[in-house]
């Protein structure tokens, strides 16, 4: 009896019965070294993701019901860490490039759904105090709840007429606003802002600003560079330091704020789909934003599992737009008073 072609798996059609099929690849059949070199993460980390995302990835859909959660996760990790849909990656787990793409979409959405679970500011007083103490131990800057900055990730041009994603370098990008703690754990990540927006505008419109101005964190602040405006909850460096106290403040500020730059470098090193070495993300701005956020979630999960933020080797990454900003002057007299009090109390 003839079998309707519609029910045949596309990978079976592409590769034939002699090819390794979807149910033949097992994590226990390969070495730890192979998993790390091919997918970027060790076995126990991958098992954790299968437990975390398995129920979501097993939801029956017309296209992907035959592909196991384990295989979908391996496909997505392969793309995130290599930035490639090349046949070699699909061959390793026995699926086509088209199936690879669907797996990346499925896993990305499953991770984005869990972003708030893994990316958030601490709420209990003891954890907040530990956060401040850890920052203080770096360079003597008190009251720090996080360091904030923006980084650009290159994307394909949405369309010829839309210039909102064109950054200062003439490249299409998303401008991503992130906050991290002293270990590089992300506390906030907004990955959807068009590349044409300067950092100060991104922060002005961000949910992060609403959170700090209307909710919590009255007894601490973030550290931001000179592309941002001084606020009561955001300490920026002094434009022209004159006194020894002002120099000490700027030095402590710079040494502490450097954590976010190191975190950006590590994320790009670990997730090569973001570093531009394989070209731009070939998705719409919305889907590209979700891929970036999914990588941020994985970054935090990896830290929870002891995969240290500074352990990844330095690699090339996309050239970032130079911030040709002018020093942002604050018109907030209360913010100026808070910074001056900080100078007198801790750096004089």
Short mmCIF file of C-alpha atoms in Angstrom, two decimals:
data_model
loop_
_atom_site.label_atom_id
_atom_site.label_comp_id
_atom_site.label_asym_id
_atom_site.label_seq_id
_atom_site.Cartn_x
_atom_site.Cartn_y
_atom_site.Cartn_z
CA UNK A 1 0.00 0.00 0.00
CA UNK A 2 1.34 3.41 -0.93
CA UNK A 3 2.36 5.63 1.97
CA UNK A 4 1.32 9.28 1.63
CA UNK A 5 4.48 11.35 1.30
CA UNK A 6 3.09 13.95 3.73
CA UNK A 7 3.66 11.65 6.70
CA UNK A 8 7.32 10.98 5.96
CA UNK A 9 9.89 12.84 8.02
CA UNK A 10 11.77 15.39 5.95
CA UNK A 11 15.08 14.11 7.29
CA UNK A 12 14.25 10.59 6.17
CA UNK A 13 13.60 11.94 2.70
CA UNK A 14 16.83 13.91 2.74
CA UNK A 15 19.15 11.27 4.15
CA UNK A 16 17.54 7.87 3.66
CA UNK A 17 17.29 5.03 6.15
CA UNK A 18 21.05 4.62 6.36
CA UNK A 19 21.46 8.04 7.99
CA UNK A 20 21.50 8.37 11.78
CA UNK A 21 17.87 9.02 12.66
CA UNK A 22 16.46 11.28 15.32
CA UNK A 23 16.01 8.59 17.96
CA UNK A 24 19.52 7.16 17.59
CA UNK A 25 21.50 10.07 19.01
CA UNK A 26 21.86 9.65 22.75
CA UNK A 27 23.80 11.86 25.11
CA UNK A 28 25.23 8.83 26.87
CA UNK A 29 26.75 7.61 23.60
CA UNK A 30 29.19 10.53 23.26
CA UNK A 31 31.99 11.89 25.41
CA UNK A 32 31.90 15.00 27.56
CA UNK A 33 34.65 16.47 25.41
CA UNK A 34 32.52 16.01 22.29
CA UNK A 35 29.52 17.71 23.89
CA UNK A 36 31.54 20.71 25.03
CA UNK A 37 33.36 21.10 21.71
CA UNK A 38 30.21 20.70 19.59
CA UNK A 39 27.46 22.21 21.73
CA UNK A 40 29.39 24.41 24.14
CA UNK A 41 28.17 22.84 27.38
CA UNK A 42 28.79 19.70 29.47
CA UNK A 43 26.43 16.76 29.86
CA UNK A 44 24.86 17.67 33.22
CA UNK A 45 24.04 21.16 32.00
CA UNK A 46 22.27 19.71 28.96
CA UNK A 47 20.35 17.24 31.15
CA UNK A 48 19.23 20.18 33.29
CA UNK A 49 17.90 21.99 30.22
CA UNK A 50 16.03 18.86 29.13
CA UNK A 51 14.34 18.72 32.55
CA UNK A 52 13.63 22.45 32.49
CA UNK A 53 12.27 22.72 28.95
CA UNK A 54 11.17 19.18 28.17
CA UNK A 55 7.47 19.61 28.84
CA UNK A 56 7.29 22.76 26.70
CA UNK A 57 9.27 21.25 23.83
CA UNK A 58 7.13 18.10 23.87
CA UNK A 59 3.95 20.01 23.08
CA UNK A 60 2.57 18.34 19.96
CA UNK A 61 2.93 20.41 16.82
CA UNK A 62 2.48 19.40 13.25
CA UNK A 63 6.10 20.07 12.41
CA UNK A 64 8.22 19.06 15.36
CA UNK A 65 6.46 16.26 17.24
CA UNK A 66 9.00 13.69 16.01
CA UNK A 67 12.02 15.61 17.31
CA UNK A 68 12.75 14.92 20.95
CA UNK A 69 13.35 17.75 23.45
CA UNK A 70 16.91 16.50 23.87
CA UNK A 71 17.59 16.81 20.14
CA UNK A 72 15.92 20.22 19.93
CA UNK A 73 18.08 21.53 22.78
CA UNK A 74 21.28 20.18 21.22
CA UNK A 75 20.37 21.81 17.90
CA UNK A 76 19.70 25.16 19.56
CA UNK A 77 22.86 25.05 21.68
CA UNK A 78 24.83 24.20 18.56
CA UNK A 79 23.52 27.30 16.83
CA UNK A 80 23.87 29.63 19.82
CA UNK A 81 27.48 28.63 20.46
CA UNK A 82 28.64 28.37 16.83
CA UNK A 83 26.39 30.86 15.06
CA UNK A 84 25.94 28.39 12.23
CA UNK A 85 23.27 26.17 10.69
CA UNK A 86 25.95 24.33 8.71
CA UNK A 87 25.26 20.73 7.68
CA UNK A 88 27.95 19.45 10.08
CA UNK A 89 25.90 20.53 13.07
CA UNK A 90 22.72 18.92 11.77
CA UNK A 91 24.58 15.78 10.75
CA UNK A 92 25.85 15.39 14.31
CA UNK A 93 22.30 14.79 15.55
CA UNK A 94 20.71 13.61 12.32
CA UNK A 95 18.43 16.48 11.31
CA UNK A 96 18.19 18.81 8.35
CA UNK A 97 19.00 22.51 8.28
CA UNK A 98 15.27 23.28 8.13
CA UNK A 99 14.68 21.18 11.24
CA UNK A 100 17.64 22.88 12.94
CA UNK A 101 15.97 26.23 12.34
CA UNK A 102 12.67 25.04 13.83
CA UNK A 103 14.46 23.62 16.86
CA UNK A 104 16.22 26.94 17.49
CA UNK A 105 12.86 28.75 17.29
CA UNK A 106 11.22 26.30 19.72
CA UNK A 107 14.03 26.37 22.30
CA UNK A 108 14.40 30.14 22.02
CA UNK A 109 10.75 30.72 22.84
CA UNK A 110 10.87 28.23 25.70
CA UNK A 111 13.85 30.07 27.23
CA UNK A 112 12.27 33.51 26.70
CA UNK A 113 9.16 32.31 28.56
CA UNK A 114 11.43 31.64 31.56
CA UNK A 115 13.48 34.85 31.37
CA UNK A 116 11.95 36.40 34.50
CA UNK A 117 12.76 33.22 36.44
CA UNK A 118 16.49 33.58 35.81
CA UNK A 119 17.03 37.32 35.16
CA UNK A 120 15.87 39.55 38.03
CA UNK A 121 17.07 41.72 40.88
CA UNK A 122 17.18 40.12 44.33
CA UNK A 123 14.31 41.12 46.60
CA UNK A 124 15.10 39.91 50.11
CA UNK A 125 17.21 42.24 52.26
CA UNK A 126 19.95 39.73 52.99
CA UNK A 127 20.61 39.03 49.31
CA UNK A 128 20.54 42.74 48.46
CA UNK A 129 23.11 43.43 51.19
CA UNK A 130 25.30 40.62 49.89
CA UNK A 131 25.05 42.16 46.44
CA UNK A 132 26.27 45.52 47.78
CA UNK A 133 29.04 43.91 49.83
CA UNK A 134 30.35 42.01 46.81
CA UNK A 135 30.50 45.20 44.77
CA UNK A 136 32.16 47.10 47.61
CA UNK A 137 34.83 44.42 47.78
CA UNK A 138 35.86 45.12 44.19
CA UNK A 139 36.98 48.75 44.46
CA UNK A 140 35.38 50.31 47.52
CA UNK A 141 32.26 51.71 45.83
CA UNK A 142 29.38 51.53 48.35
CA UNK A 143 25.66 51.01 47.75
CA UNK A 144 25.98 49.44 44.30
CA UNK A 145 23.07 47.26 43.21
CA UNK A 146 24.35 46.62 39.68
CA UNK A 147 26.31 48.02 36.76
CA UNK A 148 24.44 49.04 33.61
CA UNK A 149 25.45 49.53 30.00
CA UNK A 150 24.34 48.91 26.43
CA UNK A 151 25.80 46.65 23.76
CA UNK A 152 24.92 46.30 20.09
CA UNK A 153 24.20 43.00 18.29
CA UNK A 154 24.16 43.02 14.48
CA UNK A 155 21.00 41.93 12.67
CA UNK A 156 19.97 41.77 9.03
CA UNK A 157 18.27 44.86 7.63
CA UNK A 158 14.51 44.59 8.33
CA UNK A 159 13.81 46.43 5.05
CA UNK A 160 15.40 49.10 2.92
CA UNK A 161 13.15 51.88 4.22
CA UNK A 162 13.49 51.22 7.94
CA UNK A 163 16.46 53.22 9.23
CA UNK A 164 15.56 52.90 12.91
CA UNK A 165 17.93 49.96 13.33
CA UNK A 166 20.93 51.65 11.66
CA UNK A 167 23.52 52.56 14.29
CA UNK A 168 26.36 55.09 14.22
CA UNK A 169 28.55 52.73 12.20
CA UNK A 170 25.92 52.36 9.50
CA UNK A 171 25.20 48.76 10.60
CA UNK A 172 21.79 47.36 11.47
CA UNK A 173 21.69 46.33 15.10
CA UNK A 174 19.72 45.96 18.29
CA UNK A 175 20.87 48.07 21.22
CA UNK A 176 20.64 45.87 24.30
CA UNK A 177 20.45 47.36 27.80
CA UNK A 178 21.76 45.07 30.54
CA UNK A 179 22.60 45.15 34.23
CA UNK A 180 24.87 42.64 35.96
CA UNK A 181 26.15 41.90 39.46
CA UNK A 182 29.78 41.58 40.54
CA UNK A 183 30.02 38.02 39.16
CA UNK A 184 28.52 38.89 35.80
CA UNK A 185 25.07 37.47 36.56
CA UNK A 186 22.50 39.45 34.58
CA UNK A 187 19.91 41.22 36.73
CA UNK A 188 18.10 42.90 33.84
CA UNK A 189 18.19 42.48 30.05
CA UNK A 190 16.19 44.49 27.51
CA UNK A 191 17.23 43.27 24.09
CA UNK A 192 14.71 44.84 21.73
CA UNK A 193 15.81 48.46 21.32
CA UNK A 194 16.59 49.70 17.76
CA UNK A 195 20.27 50.33 17.09
CA UNK A 196 19.72 53.97 16.11
CA UNK A 197 18.75 54.89 19.69
CA UNK A 198 21.59 56.27 21.82
CA UNK A 199 22.20 54.62 25.18
CA UNK A 200 20.72 57.51 27.16
CA UNK A 201 17.46 57.33 25.19
CA UNK A 202 17.25 53.57 25.63
CA UNK A 203 17.59 53.95 29.39
CA UNK A 204 15.10 56.81 29.49
CA UNK A 205 12.46 54.64 27.81
CA UNK A 206 13.39 51.34 29.46
CA UNK A 207 11.37 49.34 31.95
CA UNK A 208 14.48 49.45 34.14
CA UNK A 209 13.99 53.18 34.73
CA UNK A 210 10.37 52.68 35.72
CA UNK A 211 11.41 49.94 38.11
CA UNK A 212 13.97 52.12 39.89
CA UNK A 213 11.91 55.30 39.95
CA UNK A 214 8.59 53.82 41.09
CA UNK A 215 9.34 50.64 43.02
CA UNK A 216 12.39 49.62 45.00
CA UNK A 217 16.07 50.36 45.55
CA UNK A 218 15.83 53.64 47.47
CA UNK A 219 18.98 52.81 49.44
CA UNK A 220 21.32 52.01 46.58
CA UNK A 221 22.12 52.76 42.94
CA UNK A 222 23.34 51.44 39.66
CA UNK A 223 26.62 52.52 38.09
CA UNK A 224 26.51 53.80 34.52
CA UNK A 225 29.08 55.42 32.27
CA UNK A 226 29.03 58.95 30.89
CA UNK A 227 26.54 58.08 28.16
CA UNK A 228 23.83 58.16 30.84
CA UNK A 229 22.35 61.01 32.86
CA UNK A 230 23.09 61.17 36.59
CA UNK A 231 20.05 60.18 38.67
CA UNK A 232 19.47 59.52 42.34
CA UNK A 233 19.55 55.79 41.56
CA UNK A 234 22.26 55.96 38.83
CA UNK A 235 25.76 57.19 39.65
CA UNK A 236 27.88 58.35 36.70
CA UNK A 237 31.53 59.46 36.66
CA UNK A 238 32.53 63.09 37.05
CA UNK A 239 33.35 64.70 33.73
CA UNK A 240 36.36 66.70 34.96
CA UNK A 241 37.54 65.48 38.37
CA UNK A 242 39.45 68.13 40.29
CA UNK A 243 39.90 67.02 43.90
CA UNK A 244 41.58 63.86 45.21
CA UNK A 245 38.16 62.65 46.37
CA UNK A 246 36.74 63.08 42.87
CA UNK A 247 39.66 61.17 41.34
CA UNK A 248 39.20 58.35 43.85
CA UNK A 249 35.48 58.23 43.10
CA UNK A 250 36.10 58.03 39.34
CA UNK A 251 38.71 55.30 39.75
CA UNK A 252 36.42 53.19 41.96
CA UNK A 253 33.53 53.81 39.56
CA UNK A 254 35.58 52.72 36.52
CA UNK A 255 36.99 49.60 38.18
CA UNK A 256 33.52 48.52 39.27
CA UNK A 257 31.71 49.40 36.04
CA UNK A 258 34.25 47.37 34.05
CA UNK A 259 32.43 44.22 35.16
CA UNK A 260 29.66 44.79 32.60
CA UNK A 261 32.17 45.08 29.74
CA UNK A 262 33.78 41.81 30.78
CA UNK A 263 30.32 40.25 30.94
CA UNK A 264 29.50 41.42 27.40
CA UNK A 265 32.77 39.93 26.12
CA UNK A 266 32.06 36.62 27.82
CA UNK A 267 28.52 36.40 26.46
CA UNK A 268 29.79 37.01 22.92
CA UNK A 269 32.57 34.47 23.43
CA UNK A 270 30.20 31.80 24.67
CA UNK A 271 27.40 32.53 22.20
CA UNK A 272 29.05 33.08 18.85
CA UNK A 273 25.72 33.72 17.13
CA UNK A 274 25.93 37.17 18.74
CA UNK A 275 29.52 38.12 18.01
CA UNK A 276 29.19 38.83 14.30
CA UNK A 277 31.90 36.36 13.23
CA UNK A 278 29.31 34.32 11.30
CA UNK A 279 27.54 37.42 10.00
CA UNK A 280 24.45 39.12 11.34
CA UNK A 281 21.48 37.38 12.93
CA UNK A 282 19.31 36.49 9.94
CA UNK A 283 15.98 37.13 11.61
CA UNK A 284 13.48 39.89 12.14
CA UNK A 285 14.27 42.33 14.97
CA UNK A 286 11.71 40.60 17.20
CA UNK A 287 13.12 37.11 16.66
CA UNK A 288 16.69 38.39 16.95
CA UNK A 289 15.77 40.04 20.25
CA UNK A 290 14.40 36.73 21.52
CA UNK A 291 17.59 34.87 20.52
CA UNK A 292 19.70 37.43 22.42
CA UNK A 293 17.45 37.11 25.48
CA UNK A 294 17.58 33.30 25.29
CA UNK A 295 21.39 33.50 25.34
CA UNK A 296 21.17 35.81 28.37
CA UNK A 297 19.03 33.22 30.17
CA UNK A 298 21.53 30.49 29.32
CA UNK A 299 24.36 32.72 30.52
CA UNK A 300 22.74 33.02 33.96
CA UNK A 301 21.88 29.33 34.13
CA UNK A 302 25.48 28.47 33.29
CA UNK A 303 26.66 30.58 36.24
CA UNK A 304 24.21 28.78 38.52
CA UNK A 305 25.90 25.56 37.41
CA UNK A 306 29.41 26.75 38.19
CA UNK A 307 30.45 27.51 34.63
CA UNK A 308 32.35 30.61 35.61
CA UNK A 309 31.65 33.84 33.77
CA UNK A 310 35.33 34.59 33.22
CA UNK A 311 36.33 31.09 32.11
CA UNK A 312 35.50 31.48 28.43
CA UNK A 313 38.49 32.33 26.22
CA UNK A 314 38.56 35.75 24.60
CA UNK A 315 37.51 35.69 20.96
CA UNK A 316 36.86 38.15 18.20
CA UNK A 317 33.50 39.85 18.24
CA UNK A 318 31.56 42.25 16.14
CA UNK A 319 32.94 45.75 16.08
CA UNK A 320 30.83 47.81 18.43
CA UNK A 321 29.65 51.27 17.45
CA UNK A 322 31.85 53.86 19.07
CA UNK A 323 29.96 55.89 21.61
CA UNK A 324 30.61 59.40 20.38
CA UNK A 325 28.53 60.81 23.15
CA UNK A 326 28.99 64.04 24.98
CA UNK A 327 29.09 64.08 28.73
CA UNK A 328 25.46 63.93 29.90
CA UNK A 329 24.80 66.76 32.36
CA UNK A 330 22.20 66.15 35.02
CA UNK A 331 19.60 68.77 35.78
CA UNK A 332 18.46 66.76 38.80
CA UNK A 333 19.70 68.70 41.82
CA UNK A 334 18.80 65.83 44.14
CA UNK A 335 20.94 63.44 42.08
CA UNK A 336 23.85 65.88 42.25
CA UNK A 337 23.38 66.10 46.02
CA UNK A 338 23.41 62.30 46.39
CA UNK A 339 26.65 61.99 44.41
CA UNK A 340 28.26 64.84 46.35
CA UNK A 341 27.30 63.20 49.63
CA UNK A 342 28.80 59.95 48.37
CA UNK A 343 32.04 61.78 47.56
CA UNK A 344 32.23 63.42 50.98
CA UNK A 345 31.26 60.34 52.98
CA UNK A 346 33.32 57.65 51.25
CA UNK A 347 36.06 59.23 49.12
CA UNK A 348 37.22 62.34 51.01
#
